[in-house]
Amino acid sequence: MRRFAYCKVVLATSLVWVMLDMFILLYFSECNKCDDKRERGLPGRDVLRPREGPGEGGKPVVISKENQEKMKEMFKINQFNLMASEMIAFNRTLPDVRLEGCKNKLYPDDLPRTSVVIVFHNEAWSTLLRTVRSVIDRSPKSLLEEVVLVDDASERDFLKRPLEQYVRRMEVPVRVVRMEQRSGLIRARLKGASLSTGQVITFLDAHCECTIGWLEPLLARIKLDRKTVVCPIIDVISDDTFEYMAGSDMTYGGFNWKLNFRWYPVPQREMDRRKGDRTLPVRTPTMAGGLFSIDRDYFKEIGTYDAGMDIWGGENLEISFRIWQCGGTLEIVTCSHVGHVFRKATPYTFPGGTGQIINKNNRRLAEVWMDQFKNFFYIISPGVTKVDYGDITSRSSLRQKLQCKPFSWYLENVYPDSQIPRHYYSLGEVFSYTANKEIRTDDLCLDVSKLSGPVMMLKCHHLKGNQLWEYDPMKLTLIHVNSNQCLDKASEEDSQVPSVRDCTHTRSQQWLLRNVTLPEIF
Ligand code: UDP
Ligand code: MN
């Protein structure tokens, strides 16, 4: 909009002059980016004419037949198509994937400045530098304080002095700091945060690409309320082709019983709250973790991260629960789009074992934040209770100090569509019996679709119907309401899955649900 006003003034003098003006302006401003030309051999003037070259415009890169073998070899290094990545310019053009309503939104002039903190372990040169380049090229200079690169003890020479020398030439201060030993993304981010100076800290993974207008809407939310933590929509950069694909504004973050982060459809209540305006930020129960902005003082106030968490995992749910339970707000700002290379496998080692580390981190977050609901996690993850989770006293006292709300409050108010039922009567070896009278494990419900039929685990539909069970705590029967038949254990002879049968009140139809506290719930 401001550019419009500028045009109008000049238009009064002469249209030709405006054209010339614009040309010179664009030519010179784009030439700031020419330092990438040498590596890529590509012109930097993408605004004047569409550029050609691998991956330009976010297009997929096609690798020729004769290079397929080499491509597959290289893929293993980072678990993405490194050959394709190396063919793409650091400053490649990307489509403007924003909703139309986002493109002409106005933001205050005095937005807070941000430091961008990027942690990496053995990242590829091309993805790391493309991340940095896209941050610098697509952020208003006035809003970008610095970029802080935190090397989590990488073992690649090019990430040492060559990286320091390369980033010295950039137009924005780019600092490289090193972890003394492999610490994981949590403690690496803590280090980056502690050294950064911007009023806002923006965390990005080391294989991202920011699109036009990504930063302003994030900072605007924090300016409005410093306790709002904001994530962009995370677009998908294909790990196979590096094609840029817009993410959806209709999904938000949740998690399942295993404490895996998952995307779920934005529920109707959240659409209604925004009166159907998809350009307004979505309140999200959890964040994916890699990409978000937070006011730096607020980050400190709510206890940064749990430094007792190692390598990777759990920290995204931990900070999500903490933000909500301790009085903050977590949003996906749908006008902000940043791409991320999603990988199917992890390329690096987890010293101590992947499962061990993730379980430890998850136990820490479950023990501190989830109250009795931690049992859903424990029941579905056999063996997890044997994992040592270390000392959590400082995190528990943080929760006390901040007077954070219980997890049941979070489930009720922030995440009522959670896979974890807010009300449940019983939590047994395998299943829970919920207040909605489902017999349920994670997002699957016990379902019977024909008389005397077998029972199956199908996606919970919450419509009662074939998934509605009535427990009788006296007779110990579970009655399938639709068929009025009883859940019957498979007998040894037919060694089949359990089924429903006419109620006979025999042993095979008795189910002892532990901790059934029906009267209390009613
Ligand atoms: N990372 C790190 N140290 C580690 C593990 C990961 O610095 O021990 C960095 C990694 O280079 C990346 C970020 O943390 O920039 C997130 O890791 P990753 O991309 O593997 O996670 P994903 O996106 O797959 O969840
Ligand atoms: Mn990543």
PDB file of N, CA, C and O in Angstrom, residues 369-428:
ATOM      1  N   TRP A 369       3.922 -31.834  32.791  1.00  0.00           N
ATOM      2  CA  TRP A 369       2.782 -31.051  32.318  1.00  0.00           C
ATOM      3  C   TRP A 369       1.455 -31.781  32.221  1.00  0.00           C
ATOM      4  O   TRP A 369       0.407 -31.152  32.159  1.00  0.00           O
ATOM      5  N   MET A 370       1.464 -33.124  32.184  1.00  0.00           N
ATOM      6  CA  MET A 370       0.238 -33.817  31.770  1.00  0.00           C
ATOM      7  C   MET A 370      -0.610 -34.389  32.907  1.00  0.00           C
ATOM      8  O   MET A 370      -1.652 -34.997  32.649  1.00  0.00           O
ATOM      9  N   ASP A 371      -0.174 -34.203  34.141  1.00  0.00           N
ATOM     10  CA  ASP A 371      -0.924 -34.742  35.286  1.00  0.00           C
ATOM     11  C   ASP A 371      -1.276 -36.215  35.045  1.00  0.00           C
ATOM     12  O   ASP A 371      -0.473 -36.937  34.480  1.00  0.00           O
ATOM     13  N   GLN A 372      -2.499 -36.610  35.425  1.00  0.00           N
ATOM     14  CA  GLN A 372      -2.844 -38.033  35.298  1.00  0.00           C
ATOM     15  C   GLN A 372      -2.964 -38.484  33.849  1.00  0.00           C
ATOM     16  O   GLN A 372      -2.943 -39.671  33.549  1.00  0.00           O
ATOM     17  N   PHE A 373      -3.078 -37.537  32.936  1.00  0.00           N
ATOM     18  CA  PHE A 373      -3.229 -37.888  31.518  1.00  0.00           C
ATOM     19  C   PHE A 373      -1.948 -38.474  30.925  1.00  0.00           C
ATOM     20  O   PHE A 373      -1.949 -38.972  29.817  1.00  0.00           O
ATOM     21  N   LYS A 374      -0.859 -38.394  31.675  1.00  0.00           N
ATOM     22  CA  LYS A 374       0.381 -39.029  31.224  1.00  0.00           C
ATOM     23  C   LYS A 374       0.169 -40.528  31.039  1.00  0.00           C
ATOM     24  O   LYS A 374       0.875 -41.175  30.268  1.00  0.00           O
ATOM     25  N   ASN A 375      -0.840 -41.085  31.765  1.00  0.00           N
ATOM     26  CA  ASN A 375      -1.046 -42.530  31.684  1.00  0.00           C
ATOM     27  C   ASN A 375      -1.478 -43.007  30.302  1.00  0.00           C
ATOM     28  O   ASN A 375      -1.245 -44.142  29.934  1.00  0.00           O
ATOM     29  N   PHE A 376      -2.098 -42.118  29.534  1.00  0.00           N
ATOM     30  CA  PHE A 376      -2.438 -42.507  28.157  1.00  0.00           C
ATOM     31  C   PHE A 376      -1.167 -42.791  27.367  1.00  0.00           C
ATOM     32  O   PHE A 376      -1.101 -43.724  26.583  1.00  0.00           O
ATOM     33  N   PHE A 377      -0.168 -41.964  27.582  1.00  0.00           N
ATOM     34  CA  PHE A 377       1.126 -42.165  26.927  1.00  0.00           C
ATOM     35  C   PHE A 377       1.787 -43.443  27.426  1.00  0.00           C
ATOM     36  O   PHE A 377       2.283 -44.253  26.641  1.00  0.00           O
ATOM     37  N   TYR A 378       1.753 -43.644  28.740  1.00  0.00           N
ATOM     38  CA  TYR A 378       2.436 -44.811  29.291  1.00  0.00           C
ATOM     39  C   TYR A 378       1.777 -46.116  28.859  1.00  0.00           C
ATOM     40  O   TYR A 378       2.433 -47.112  28.614  1.00  0.00           O
ATOM     41  N   ILE A 379       0.453 -46.090  28.755  1.00  0.00           N
ATOM     42  CA  ILE A 379      -0.243 -47.319  28.414  1.00  0.00           C
ATOM     43  C   ILE A 379       0.024 -47.740  26.976  1.00  0.00           C
ATOM     44  O   ILE A 379       0.138 -48.916  26.648  1.00  0.00           O
ATOM     45  N   ILE A 380       0.194 -46.779  26.110  1.00  0.00           N
ATOM     46  CA  ILE A 380       0.359 -47.127  24.697  1.00  0.00           C
ATOM     47  C   ILE A 380       1.831 -47.310  24.322  1.00  0.00           C
ATOM     48  O   ILE A 380       2.141 -47.756  23.231  1.00  0.00           O
ATOM     49  N   SER A 381       2.731 -46.977  25.220  1.00  0.00           N
ATOM     50  CA  SER A 381       4.159 -47.122  24.907  1.00  0.00           C
ATOM     51  C   SER A 381       4.805 -48.106  25.866  1.00  0.00           C
ATOM     52  O   SER A 381       5.354 -47.715  26.891  1.00  0.00           O
ATOM     53  N   PRO A 382       4.731 -49.390  25.541  1.00  0.00           N
ATOM     54  CA  PRO A 382       5.247 -50.384  26.474  1.00  0.00           C
ATOM     55  C   PRO A 382       6.737 -50.146  26.748  1.00  0.00           C
ATOM     56  O   PRO A 382       7.499 -49.819  25.843  1.00  0.00           O
ATOM     57  N   GLY A 383       7.104 -50.298  27.988  1.00  0.00           N
ATOM     58  CA  GLY A 383       8.523 -50.177  28.336  1.00  0.00           C
ATOM     59  C   GLY A 383       8.968 -48.760  28.635  1.00  0.00           C
ATOM     60  O   GLY A 383      10.034 -48.544  29.183  1.00  0.00           O
ATOM     61  N   VAL A 384       8.126 -47.789  28.291  1.00  0.00           N
ATOM     62  CA  VAL A 384       8.585 -46.406  28.407  1.00  0.00           C
ATOM     63  C   VAL A 384       8.808 -46.009  29.871  1.00  0.00           C
ATOM     64  O   VAL A 384       9.676 -45.194  30.181  1.00  0.00           O
ATOM     65  N   THR A 385       8.050 -46.626  30.776  1.00  0.00           N
ATOM     66  CA  THR A 385       8.189 -46.242  32.183  1.00  0.00           C
ATOM     67  C   THR A 385       9.524 -46.702  32.770  1.00  0.00           C
ATOM     68  O   THR A 385       9.891 -46.300  33.867  1.00  0.00           O
ATOM     69  N   LYS A 386      10.228 -47.541  32.027  1.00  0.00           N
ATOM     70  CA  LYS A 386      11.550 -47.977  32.515  1.00  0.00           C
ATOM     71  C   LYS A 386      12.640 -46.967  32.149  1.00  0.00           C
ATOM     72  O   LYS A 386      13.754 -47.054  32.645  1.00  0.00           O
ATOM     73  N   VAL A 387      12.308 -46.038  31.273  1.00  0.00           N
ATOM     74  CA  VAL A 387      13.327 -45.083  30.828  1.00  0.00           C
ATOM     75  C   VAL A 387      13.550 -44.015  31.897  1.00  0.00           C
ATOM     76  O   VAL A 387      12.605 -43.417  32.403  1.00  0.00           O
ATOM     77  N   ASP A 388      14.799 -43.804  32.216  1.00  0.00           N
ATOM     78  CA  ASP A 388      15.145 -42.801  33.230  1.00  0.00           C
ATOM     79  C   ASP A 388      14.988 -41.403  32.632  1.00  0.00           C
ATOM     80  O   ASP A 388      15.540 -41.119  31.582  1.00  0.00           O
ATOM     81  N   TYR A 389      14.221 -40.566  33.328  1.00  0.00           N
ATOM     82  CA  TYR A 389      14.018 -39.233  32.765  1.00  0.00           C
ATOM     83  C   TYR A 389      14.779 -38.138  33.519  1.00  0.00           C
ATOM     84  O   TYR A 389      14.573 -36.945  33.278  1.00  0.00           O
ATOM     85  N   GLY A 390      15.631 -38.540  34.416  1.00  0.00           N
ATOM     86  CA  GLY A 390      16.476 -37.552  35.086  1.00  0.00           C
ATOM     87  C   GLY A 390      15.719 -36.718  36.097  1.00  0.00           C
ATOM     88  O   GLY A 390      14.664 -37.115  36.585  1.00  0.00           O
ATOM     89  N   ASP A 391      16.263 -35.564  36.384  1.00  0.00           N
ATOM     90  CA  ASP A 391      15.725 -34.708  37.447  1.00  0.00           C
ATOM     91  C   ASP A 391      14.813 -33.651  36.832  1.00  0.00           C
ATOM     92  O   ASP A 391      15.223 -32.911  35.948  1.00  0.00           O
ATOM     93  N   ILE A 392      13.576 -33.587  37.311  1.00  0.00           N
ATOM     94  CA  ILE A 392      12.654 -32.600  36.743  1.00  0.00           C
ATOM     95  C   ILE A 392      12.219 -31.566  37.784  1.00  0.00           C
ATOM     96  O   ILE A 392      11.277 -30.809  37.540  1.00  0.00           O
ATOM     97  N   THR A 393      12.920 -31.520  38.909  1.00  0.00           N
ATOM     98  CA  THR A 393      12.437 -30.632  39.974  1.00  0.00           C
ATOM     99  C   THR A 393      12.381 -29.173  39.520  1.00  0.00           C
ATOM    100  O   THR A 393      11.430 -28.463  39.835  1.00  0.00           O
ATOM    101  N   SER A 394      13.371 -28.744  38.732  1.00  0.00           N
ATOM    102  CA  SER A 394      13.367 -27.322  38.361  1.00  0.00           C
ATOM    103  C   SER A 394      12.209 -27.018  37.404  1.00  0.00           C
ATOM    104  O   SER A 394      11.627 -25.929  37.435  1.00  0.00           O
ATOM    105  N   ARG A 395      11.838 -27.998  36.597  1.00  0.00           N
ATOM    106  CA  ARG A 395      10.716 -27.763  35.685  1.00  0.00           C
ATOM    107  C   ARG A 395       9.392 -27.796  36.449  1.00  0.00           C
ATOM    108  O   ARG A 395       8.472 -27.040  36.143  1.00  0.00           O
ATOM    109  N   SER A 396       9.289 -28.670  37.424  1.00  0.00           N
ATOM    110  CA  SER A 396       8.069 -28.725  38.222  1.00  0.00           C
ATOM    111  C   SER A 396       7.910 -27.454  39.035  1.00  0.00           C
ATOM    112  O   SER A 396       6.795 -26.926  39.165  1.00  0.00           O
ATOM    113  N   SER A 397       9.038 -26.940  39.554  1.00  0.00           N
ATOM    114  CA  SER A 397       8.885 -25.702  40.333  1.00  0.00           C
ATOM    115  C   SER A 397       8.596 -24.514  39.418  1.00  0.00           C
ATOM    116  O   SER A 397       7.939 -23.561  39.835  1.00  0.00           O
ATOM    117  N   LEU A 398       9.065 -24.581  38.177  1.00  0.00           N
ATOM    118  CA  LEU A 398       8.680 -23.550  37.204  1.00  0.00           C
ATOM    119  C   LEU A 398       7.162 -23.538  37.038  1.00  0.00           C
ATOM    120  O   LEU A 398       6.518 -22.483  37.061  1.00  0.00           O
ATOM    121  N   ARG A 399       6.591 -24.716  36.904  1.00  0.00           N
ATOM    122  CA  ARG A 399       5.142 -24.817  36.746  1.00  0.00           C
ATOM    123  C   ARG A 399       4.416 -24.227  37.955  1.00  0.00           C
ATOM    124  O   ARG A 399       3.402 -23.547  37.807  1.00  0.00           O
ATOM    125  N   GLN A 400       4.970 -24.496  39.119  1.00  0.00           N
ATOM    126  CA  GLN A 400       4.412 -23.941  40.357  1.00  0.00           C
ATOM    127  C   GLN A 400       4.516 -22.426  40.368  1.00  0.00           C
ATOM    128  O   GLN A 400       3.548 -21.714  40.616  1.00  0.00           O
ATOM    129  N   LYS A 401       5.731 -21.964  40.068  1.00  0.00           N
ATOM    130  CA  LYS A 401       6.025 -20.533  40.141  1.00  0.00           C
ATOM    131  C   LYS A 401       5.106 -19.743  39.202  1.00  0.00           C
ATOM    132  O   LYS A 401       4.595 -18.680  39.551  1.00  0.00           O
ATOM    133  N   LEU A 402       4.905 -20.279  38.019  1.00  0.00           N
ATOM    134  CA  LEU A 402       4.082 -19.577  37.029  1.00  0.00           C
ATOM    135  C   LEU A 402       2.585 -19.834  37.252  1.00  0.00           C
ATOM    136  O   LEU A 402       1.753 -19.295  36.527  1.00  0.00           O
ATOM    137  N   GLN A 403       2.284 -20.659  38.235  1.00  0.00           N
ATOM    138  CA  GLN A 403       0.895 -21.015  38.546  1.00  0.00           C
ATOM    139  C   GLN A 403       0.122 -21.460  37.311  1.00  0.00           C
ATOM    140  O   GLN A 403      -0.935 -20.916  36.966  1.00  0.00           O
ATOM    141  N   CYS A 404       0.712 -22.418  36.652  1.00  0.00           N
ATOM    142  CA  CYS A 404       0.125 -22.877  35.391  1.00  0.00           C
ATOM    143  C   CYS A 404      -1.102 -23.751  35.654  1.00  0.00           C
ATOM    144  O   CYS A 404      -1.207 -24.404  36.679  1.00  0.00           O
ATOM    145  N   LYS A 405      -1.989 -23.740  34.689  1.00  0.00           N
ATOM    146  CA  LYS A 405      -3.246 -24.473  34.831  1.00  0.00           C
ATOM    147  C   LYS A 405      -3.031 -25.965  34.611  1.00  0.00           C
ATOM    148  O   LYS A 405      -2.053 -26.375  33.989  1.00  0.00           O
ATOM    149  N   PRO A 406      -3.971 -26.789  35.107  1.00  0.00           N
ATOM    150  CA  PRO A 406      -3.833 -28.239  34.908  1.00  0.00           C
ATOM    151  C   PRO A 406      -4.035 -28.655  33.450  1.00  0.00           C
ATOM    152  O   PRO A 406      -4.603 -27.914  32.654  1.00  0.00           O
ATOM    153  N   PHE A 407      -3.562 -29.861  33.165  1.00  0.00           N
ATOM    154  CA  PHE A 407      -3.675 -30.366  31.800  1.00  0.00           C
ATOM    155  C   PHE A 407      -5.135 -30.548  31.401  1.00  0.00           C
ATOM    156  O   PHE A 407      -5.491 -30.395  30.237  1.00  0.00           O
ATOM    157  N   SER A 408      -5.982 -30.866  32.375  1.00  0.00           N
ATOM    158  CA  SER A 408      -7.408 -31.029  32.047  1.00  0.00           C
ATOM    159  C   SER A 408      -7.985 -29.708  31.524  1.00  0.00           C
ATOM    160  O   SER A 408      -8.836 -29.709  30.631  1.00  0.00           O
ATOM    161  N   TRP A 409      -7.495 -28.585  32.035  1.00  0.00           N
ATOM    162  CA  TRP A 409      -7.938 -27.284  31.534  1.00  0.00           C
ATOM    163  C   TRP A 409      -7.540 -27.130  30.056  1.00  0.00           C
ATOM    164  O   TRP A 409      -8.331 -26.683  29.222  1.00  0.00           O
ATOM    165  N   TYR A 410      -6.315 -27.533  29.775  1.00  0.00           N
ATOM    166  CA  TYR A 410      -5.825 -27.454  28.399  1.00  0.00           C
ATOM    167  C   TYR A 410      -6.682 -28.307  27.459  1.00  0.00           C
ATOM    168  O   TYR A 410      -7.111 -27.851  26.388  1.00  0.00           O
ATOM    169  N   LEU A 411      -6.968 -29.542  27.899  1.00  0.00           N
ATOM    170  CA  LEU A 411      -7.778 -30.426  27.050  1.00  0.00           C
ATOM    171  C   LEU A 411      -9.173 -29.847  26.839  1.00  0.00           C
ATOM    172  O   LEU A 411      -9.731 -29.913  25.745  1.00  0.00           O
ATOM    173  N   GLU A 412      -9.714 -29.285  27.881  1.00  0.00           N
ATOM    174  CA  GLU A 412     -11.081 -28.778  27.801  1.00  0.00           C
ATOM    175  C   GLU A 412     -11.177 -27.507  26.961  1.00  0.00           C
ATOM    176  O   GLU A 412     -12.069 -27.346  26.141  1.00  0.00           O
ATOM    177  N   ASN A 413     -10.228 -26.602  27.162  1.00  0.00           N
ATOM    178  CA  ASN A 413     -10.361 -25.273  26.568  1.00  0.00           C
ATOM    179  C   ASN A 413      -9.570 -25.053  25.299  1.00  0.00           C
ATOM    180  O   ASN A 413      -9.941 -24.239  24.468  1.00  0.00           O
ATOM    181  N   VAL A 414      -8.465 -25.745  25.173  1.00  0.00           N
ATOM    182  CA  VAL A 414      -7.608 -25.506  24.015  1.00  0.00           C
ATOM    183  C   VAL A 414      -7.743 -26.627  22.994  1.00  0.00           C
ATOM    184  O   VAL A 414      -7.708 -26.400  21.794  1.00  0.00           O
ATOM    185  N   TYR A 415      -7.917 -27.854  23.513  1.00  0.00           N
ATOM    186  CA  TYR A 415      -7.846 -28.993  22.609  1.00  0.00           C
ATOM    187  C   TYR A 415      -8.966 -29.993  22.880  1.00  0.00           C
ATOM    188  O   TYR A 415      -8.712 -31.161  23.152  1.00  0.00           O
ATOM    189  N   PRO A 416     -10.224 -29.519  22.803  1.00  0.00           N
ATOM    190  CA  PRO A 416     -11.332 -30.437  23.107  1.00  0.00           C
ATOM    191  C   PRO A 416     -11.457 -31.570  22.096  1.00  0.00           C
ATOM    192  O   PRO A 416     -12.052 -32.602  22.399  1.00  0.00           O
ATOM    193  N   ASP A 417     -10.890 -31.389  20.907  1.00  0.00           N
ATOM    194  CA  ASP A 417     -10.949 -32.460  19.908  1.00  0.00           C
ATOM    195  C   ASP A 417      -9.748 -33.400  20.023  1.00  0.00           C
ATOM    196  O   ASP A 417      -9.443 -34.147  19.093  1.00  0.00           O
ATOM    197  N   SER A 418      -9.074 -33.356  21.145  1.00  0.00           N
ATOM    198  CA  SER A 418      -7.880 -34.181  21.343  1.00  0.00           C
ATOM    199  C   SER A 418      -8.183 -35.673  21.247  1.00  0.00           C
ATOM    200  O   SER A 418      -9.287 -36.110  21.535  1.00  0.00           O
ATOM    201  N   GLN A 419      -7.165 -36.426  20.868  1.00  0.00           N
ATOM    202  CA  GLN A 419      -7.292 -37.892  20.886  1.00  0.00           C
ATOM    203  C   GLN A 419      -7.321 -38.407  22.321  1.00  0.00           C
ATOM    204  O   GLN A 419      -7.692 -39.536  22.575  1.00  0.00           O
ATOM    205  N   ILE A 420      -6.869 -37.573  23.236  1.00  0.00           N
ATOM    206  CA  ILE A 420      -6.927 -37.961  24.647  1.00  0.00           C
ATOM    207  C   ILE A 420      -8.251 -37.486  25.213  1.00  0.00           C
ATOM    208  O   ILE A 420      -8.523 -36.289  25.232  1.00  0.00           O
ATOM    209  N   PRO A 421      -9.116 -38.423  25.633  1.00  0.00           N
ATOM    210  CA  PRO A 421     -10.429 -37.990  26.110  1.00  0.00           C
ATOM    211  C   PRO A 421     -10.298 -37.223  27.417  1.00  0.00           C
ATOM    212  O   PRO A 421      -9.565 -37.638  28.312  1.00  0.00           O
ATOM    213  N   ARG A 422     -10.974 -36.122  27.480  1.00  0.00           N
ATOM    214  CA  ARG A 422     -10.951 -35.292  28.688  1.00  0.00           C
ATOM    215  C   ARG A 422     -11.579 -36.058  29.862  1.00  0.00           C
ATOM    216  O   ARG A 422     -11.127 -36.005  30.965  1.00  0.00           O
ATOM    217  N   HIS A 423     -12.650 -36.763  29.571  1.00  0.00           N
ATOM    218  CA  HIS A 423     -13.304 -37.586  30.594  1.00  0.00           C
ATOM    219  C   HIS A 423     -13.174 -39.044  30.214  1.00  0.00           C
ATOM    220  O   HIS A 423     -13.439 -39.412  29.080  1.00  0.00           O
ATOM    221  N   TYR A 424     -12.783 -39.848  31.181  1.00  0.00           N
ATOM    222  CA  TYR A 424     -12.747 -41.283  30.920  1.00  0.00           C
ATOM    223  C   TYR A 424     -13.047 -42.006  32.218  1.00  0.00           C
ATOM    224  O   TYR A 424     -12.803 -41.505  33.308  1.00  0.00           O
ATOM    225  N   TYR A 425     -13.618 -43.186  32.082  1.00  0.00           N
ATOM    226  CA  TYR A 425     -13.983 -43.957  33.261  1.00  0.00           C
ATOM    227  C   TYR A 425     -12.871 -44.900  33.653  1.00  0.00           C
ATOM    228  O   TYR A 425     -12.664 -45.201  34.804  1.00  0.00           O
ATOM    229  N   SER A 426     -12.194 -45.391  32.631  1.00  0.00           N
ATOM    230  CA  SER A 426     -11.241 -46.446  32.915  1.00  0.00           C
ATOM    231  C   SER A 426     -10.122 -46.406  31.908  1.00  0.00           C
ATOM    232  O   SER A 426     -10.317 -46.073  30.736  1.00  0.00           O
ATOM    233  N   LEU A 427      -8.940 -46.721  32.394  1.00  0.00           N
ATOM    234  CA  LEU A 427      -7.797 -46.816  31.511  1.00  0.00           C
ATOM    235  C   LEU A 427      -7.154 -48.158  31.818  1.00  0.00           C
ATOM    236  O   LEU A 427      -6.579 -48.338  32.882  1.00  0.00           O
ATOM    237  N   GLY A 428      -7.333 -49.121  30.909  1.00  0.00           N
ATOM    238  CA  GLY A 428      -6.855 -50.473  31.170  1.00  0.00           C
ATOM    239  C   GLY A 428      -5.581 -50.772  30.410  1.00  0.00           C
ATOM    240  O   GLY A 428      -4.883 -49.870  29.973  1.00  0.00           O
TER     241      GLY A 428
END
